[in-house]
CSV table of N, CA and C in Angstrom, one decimal:
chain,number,residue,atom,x,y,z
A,1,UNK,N,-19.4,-1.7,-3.6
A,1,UNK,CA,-18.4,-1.1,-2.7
A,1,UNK,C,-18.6,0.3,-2.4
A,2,UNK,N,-18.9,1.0,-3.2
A,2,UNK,CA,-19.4,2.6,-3.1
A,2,UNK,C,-20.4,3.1,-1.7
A,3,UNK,N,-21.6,1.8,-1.6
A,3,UNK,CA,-21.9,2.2,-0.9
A,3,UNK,C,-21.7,2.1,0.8
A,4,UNK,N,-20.5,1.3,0.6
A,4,UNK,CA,-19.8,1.0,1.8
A,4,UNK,C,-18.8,2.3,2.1
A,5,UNK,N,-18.5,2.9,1.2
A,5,UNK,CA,-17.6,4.0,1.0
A,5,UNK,C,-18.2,5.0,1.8
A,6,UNK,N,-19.3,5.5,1.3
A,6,UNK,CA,-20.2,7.1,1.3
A,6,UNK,C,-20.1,7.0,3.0
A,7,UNK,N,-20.6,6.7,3.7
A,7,UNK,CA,-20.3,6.8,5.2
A,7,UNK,C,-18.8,7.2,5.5
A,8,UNK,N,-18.3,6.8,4.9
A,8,UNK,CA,-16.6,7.6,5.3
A,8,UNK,C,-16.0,8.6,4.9
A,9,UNK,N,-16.7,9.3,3.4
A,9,UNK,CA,-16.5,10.3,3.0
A,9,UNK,C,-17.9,11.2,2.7
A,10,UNK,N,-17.2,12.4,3.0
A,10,UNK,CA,-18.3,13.4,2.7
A,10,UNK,C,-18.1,13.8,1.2
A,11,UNK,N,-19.5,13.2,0.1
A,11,UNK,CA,-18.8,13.4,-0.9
A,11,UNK,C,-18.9,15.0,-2.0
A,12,UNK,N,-20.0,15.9,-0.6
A,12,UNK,CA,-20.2,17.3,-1.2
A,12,UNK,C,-18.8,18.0,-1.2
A,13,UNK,N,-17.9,18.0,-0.1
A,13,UNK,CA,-16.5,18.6,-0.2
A,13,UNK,C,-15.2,18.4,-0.8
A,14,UNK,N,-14.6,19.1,-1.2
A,14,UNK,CA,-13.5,18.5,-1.9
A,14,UNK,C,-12.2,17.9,-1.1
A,15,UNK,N,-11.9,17.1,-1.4
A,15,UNK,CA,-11.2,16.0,-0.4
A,15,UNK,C,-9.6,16.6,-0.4
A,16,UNK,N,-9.3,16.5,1.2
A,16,UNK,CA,-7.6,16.9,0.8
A,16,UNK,C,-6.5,16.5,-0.2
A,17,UNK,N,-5.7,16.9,-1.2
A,17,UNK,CA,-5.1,17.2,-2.1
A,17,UNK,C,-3.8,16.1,-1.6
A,18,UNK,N,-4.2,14.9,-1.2
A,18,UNK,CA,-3.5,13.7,-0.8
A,18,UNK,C,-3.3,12.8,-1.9
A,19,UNK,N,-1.9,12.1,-2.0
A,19,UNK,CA,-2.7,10.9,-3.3
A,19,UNK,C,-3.4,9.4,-3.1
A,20,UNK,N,-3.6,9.3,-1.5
A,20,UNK,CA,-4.4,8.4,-1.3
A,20,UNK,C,-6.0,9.0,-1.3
A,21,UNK,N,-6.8,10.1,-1.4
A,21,UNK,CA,-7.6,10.5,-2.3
A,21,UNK,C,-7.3,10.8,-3.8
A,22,UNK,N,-6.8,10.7,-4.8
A,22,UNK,CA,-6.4,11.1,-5.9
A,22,UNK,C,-6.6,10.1,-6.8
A,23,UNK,N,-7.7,10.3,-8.0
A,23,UNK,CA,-8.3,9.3,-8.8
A,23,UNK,C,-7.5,8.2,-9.4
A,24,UNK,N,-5.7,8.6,-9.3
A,24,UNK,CA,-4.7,7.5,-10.3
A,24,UNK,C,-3.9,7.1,-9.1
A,25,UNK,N,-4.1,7.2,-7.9
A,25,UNK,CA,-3.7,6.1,-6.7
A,25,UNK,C,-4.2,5.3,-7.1
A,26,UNK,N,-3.1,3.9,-6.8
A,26,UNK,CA,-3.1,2.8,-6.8
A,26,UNK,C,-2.5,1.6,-5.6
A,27,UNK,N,-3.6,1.6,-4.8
A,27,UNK,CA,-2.9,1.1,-3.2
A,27,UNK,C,-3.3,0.2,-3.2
A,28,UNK,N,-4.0,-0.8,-3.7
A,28,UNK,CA,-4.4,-2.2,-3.9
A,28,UNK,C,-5.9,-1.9,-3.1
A,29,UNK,N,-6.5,-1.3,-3.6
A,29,UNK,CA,-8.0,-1.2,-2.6
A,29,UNK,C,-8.0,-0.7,-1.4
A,30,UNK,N,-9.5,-0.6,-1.0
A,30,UNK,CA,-9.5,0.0,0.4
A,30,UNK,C,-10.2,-1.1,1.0
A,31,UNK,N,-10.1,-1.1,2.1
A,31,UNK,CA,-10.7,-1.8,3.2
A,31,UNK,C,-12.4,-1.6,3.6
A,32,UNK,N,-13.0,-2.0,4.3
A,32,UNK,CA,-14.4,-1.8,4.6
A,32,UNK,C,-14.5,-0.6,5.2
A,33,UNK,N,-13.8,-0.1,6.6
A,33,UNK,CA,-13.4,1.1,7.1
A,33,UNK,C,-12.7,2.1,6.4
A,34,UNK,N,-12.5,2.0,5.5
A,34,UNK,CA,-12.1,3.2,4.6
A,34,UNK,C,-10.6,3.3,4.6
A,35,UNK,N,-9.7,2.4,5.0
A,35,UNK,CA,-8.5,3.0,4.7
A,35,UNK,C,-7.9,1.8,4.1
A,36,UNK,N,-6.6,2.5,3.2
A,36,UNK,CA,-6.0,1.2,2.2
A,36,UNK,C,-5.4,0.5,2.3
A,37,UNK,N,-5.3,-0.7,1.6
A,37,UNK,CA,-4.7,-2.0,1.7
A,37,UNK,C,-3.6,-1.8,1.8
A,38,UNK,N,-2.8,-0.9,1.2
A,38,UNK,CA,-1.3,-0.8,1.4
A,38,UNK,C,-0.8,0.8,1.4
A,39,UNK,N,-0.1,1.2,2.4
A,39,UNK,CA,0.2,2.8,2.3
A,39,UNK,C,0.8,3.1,0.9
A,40,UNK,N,1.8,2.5,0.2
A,40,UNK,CA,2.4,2.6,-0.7
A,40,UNK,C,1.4,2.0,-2.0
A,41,UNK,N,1.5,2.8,-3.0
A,41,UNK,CA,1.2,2.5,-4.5
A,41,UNK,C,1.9,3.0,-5.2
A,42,UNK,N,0.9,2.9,-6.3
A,42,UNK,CA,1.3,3.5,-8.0
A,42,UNK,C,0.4,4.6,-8.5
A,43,UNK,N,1.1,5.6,-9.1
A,43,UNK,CA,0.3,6.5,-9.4
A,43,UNK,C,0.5,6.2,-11.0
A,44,UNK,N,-1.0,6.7,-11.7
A,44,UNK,CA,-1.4,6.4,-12.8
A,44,UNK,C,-1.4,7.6,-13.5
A,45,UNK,N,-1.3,8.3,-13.1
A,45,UNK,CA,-1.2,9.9,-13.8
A,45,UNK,C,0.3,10.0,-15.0
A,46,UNK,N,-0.1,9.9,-16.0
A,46,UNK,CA,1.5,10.1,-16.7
A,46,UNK,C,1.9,11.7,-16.6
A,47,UNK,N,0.8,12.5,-16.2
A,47,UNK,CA,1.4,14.1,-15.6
A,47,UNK,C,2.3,13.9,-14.6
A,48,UNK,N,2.2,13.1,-13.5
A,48,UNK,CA,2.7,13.8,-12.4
A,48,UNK,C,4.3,13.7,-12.1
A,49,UNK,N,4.3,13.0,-12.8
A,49,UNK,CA,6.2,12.8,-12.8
A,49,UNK,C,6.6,11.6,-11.8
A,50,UNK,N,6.1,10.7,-11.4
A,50,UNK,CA,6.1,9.8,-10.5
A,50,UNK,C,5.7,8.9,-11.1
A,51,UNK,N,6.3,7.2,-10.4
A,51,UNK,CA,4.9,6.4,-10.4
A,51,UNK,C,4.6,5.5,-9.1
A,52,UNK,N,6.0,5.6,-9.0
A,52,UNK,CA,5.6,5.1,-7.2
A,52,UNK,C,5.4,6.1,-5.9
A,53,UNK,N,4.2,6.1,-4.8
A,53,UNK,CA,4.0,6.8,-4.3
A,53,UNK,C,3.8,6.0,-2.8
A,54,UNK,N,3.0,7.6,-2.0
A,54,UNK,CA,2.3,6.6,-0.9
A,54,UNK,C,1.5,7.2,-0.8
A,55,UNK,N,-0.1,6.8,0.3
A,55,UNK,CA,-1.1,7.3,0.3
A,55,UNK,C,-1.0,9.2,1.3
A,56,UNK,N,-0.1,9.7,1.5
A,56,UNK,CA,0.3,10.7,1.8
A,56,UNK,C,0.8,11.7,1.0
A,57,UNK,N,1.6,11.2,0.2
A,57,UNK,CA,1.7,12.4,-0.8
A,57,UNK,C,1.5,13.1,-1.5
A,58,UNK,N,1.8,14.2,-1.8
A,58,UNK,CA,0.7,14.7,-3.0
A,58,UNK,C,1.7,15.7,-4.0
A,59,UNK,N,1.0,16.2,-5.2
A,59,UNK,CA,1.7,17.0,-6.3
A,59,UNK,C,0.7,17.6,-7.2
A,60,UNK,N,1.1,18.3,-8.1
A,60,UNK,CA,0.4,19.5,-8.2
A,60,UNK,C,-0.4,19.2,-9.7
A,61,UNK,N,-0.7,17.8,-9.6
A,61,UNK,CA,-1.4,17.0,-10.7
A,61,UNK,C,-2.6,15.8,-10.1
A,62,UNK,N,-2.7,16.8,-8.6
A,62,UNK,CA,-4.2,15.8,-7.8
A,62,UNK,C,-5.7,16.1,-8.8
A,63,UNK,N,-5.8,15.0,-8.4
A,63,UNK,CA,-7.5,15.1,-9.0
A,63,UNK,C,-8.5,14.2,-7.9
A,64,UNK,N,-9.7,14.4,-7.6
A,64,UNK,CA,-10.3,13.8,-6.9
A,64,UNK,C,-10.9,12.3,-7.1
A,65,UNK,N,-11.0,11.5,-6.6
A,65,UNK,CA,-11.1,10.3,-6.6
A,65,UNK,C,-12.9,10.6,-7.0
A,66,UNK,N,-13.1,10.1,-8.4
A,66,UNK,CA,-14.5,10.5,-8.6
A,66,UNK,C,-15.6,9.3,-7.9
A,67,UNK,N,-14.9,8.0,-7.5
A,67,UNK,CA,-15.7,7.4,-6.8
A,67,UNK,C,-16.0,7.6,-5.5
A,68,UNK,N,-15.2,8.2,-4.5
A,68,UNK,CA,-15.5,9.0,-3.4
A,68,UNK,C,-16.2,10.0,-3.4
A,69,UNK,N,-15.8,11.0,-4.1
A,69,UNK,CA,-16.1,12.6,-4.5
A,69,UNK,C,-16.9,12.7,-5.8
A,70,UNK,N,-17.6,12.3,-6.1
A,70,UNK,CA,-18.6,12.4,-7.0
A,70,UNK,C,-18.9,13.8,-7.6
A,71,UNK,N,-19.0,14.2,-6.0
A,71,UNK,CA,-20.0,16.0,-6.6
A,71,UNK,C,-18.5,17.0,-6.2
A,72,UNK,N,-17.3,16.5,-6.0
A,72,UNK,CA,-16.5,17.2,-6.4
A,72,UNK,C,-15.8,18.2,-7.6
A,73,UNK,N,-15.3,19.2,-7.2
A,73,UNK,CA,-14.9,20.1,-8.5
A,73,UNK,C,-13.4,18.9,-9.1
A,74,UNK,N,-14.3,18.9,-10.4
A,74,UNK,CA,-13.4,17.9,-10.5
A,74,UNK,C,-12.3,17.9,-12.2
A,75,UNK,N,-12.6,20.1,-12.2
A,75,UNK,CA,-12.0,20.3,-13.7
A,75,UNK,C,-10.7,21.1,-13.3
């Protein structure tokens, strides 16, 4: 699936600070065209103070989705 990904993201840049890029989104997968099965998920982060979210939101416990963003700053 990765390589179905790389065409939709650029993975040299760091991706907006969204939690539908953020490595503990959980939106039931992405689609072939790159966007998610479901706007709403679960966030996996026991930092962030949440666990239900949506692919829009974000908090000050983002991290980059390392299978998108690979060569992302990712410390």
């Amino acid at each position: 699936m990765t390589a179905t990904l790389e065409k939709f993201f650029d993975q040299e840049i760091e991706p907006t600070p969204l939690c539908g890029n953020c490595e503990y989104f959980d939106g039931g997968g992405m689609q072939p065209n790159g966007t998610w099965m479901h706007l709403e998920g679960d966030c996996h982060n026991s930092e962030s103070g949440r666990f239900q979210t949506n692919q829009g939101q974000t908090c000050n416990k983002f991290f980059p989705c390392s299978t998108r963003w690979p060569d992302a700053d990712h410390g």
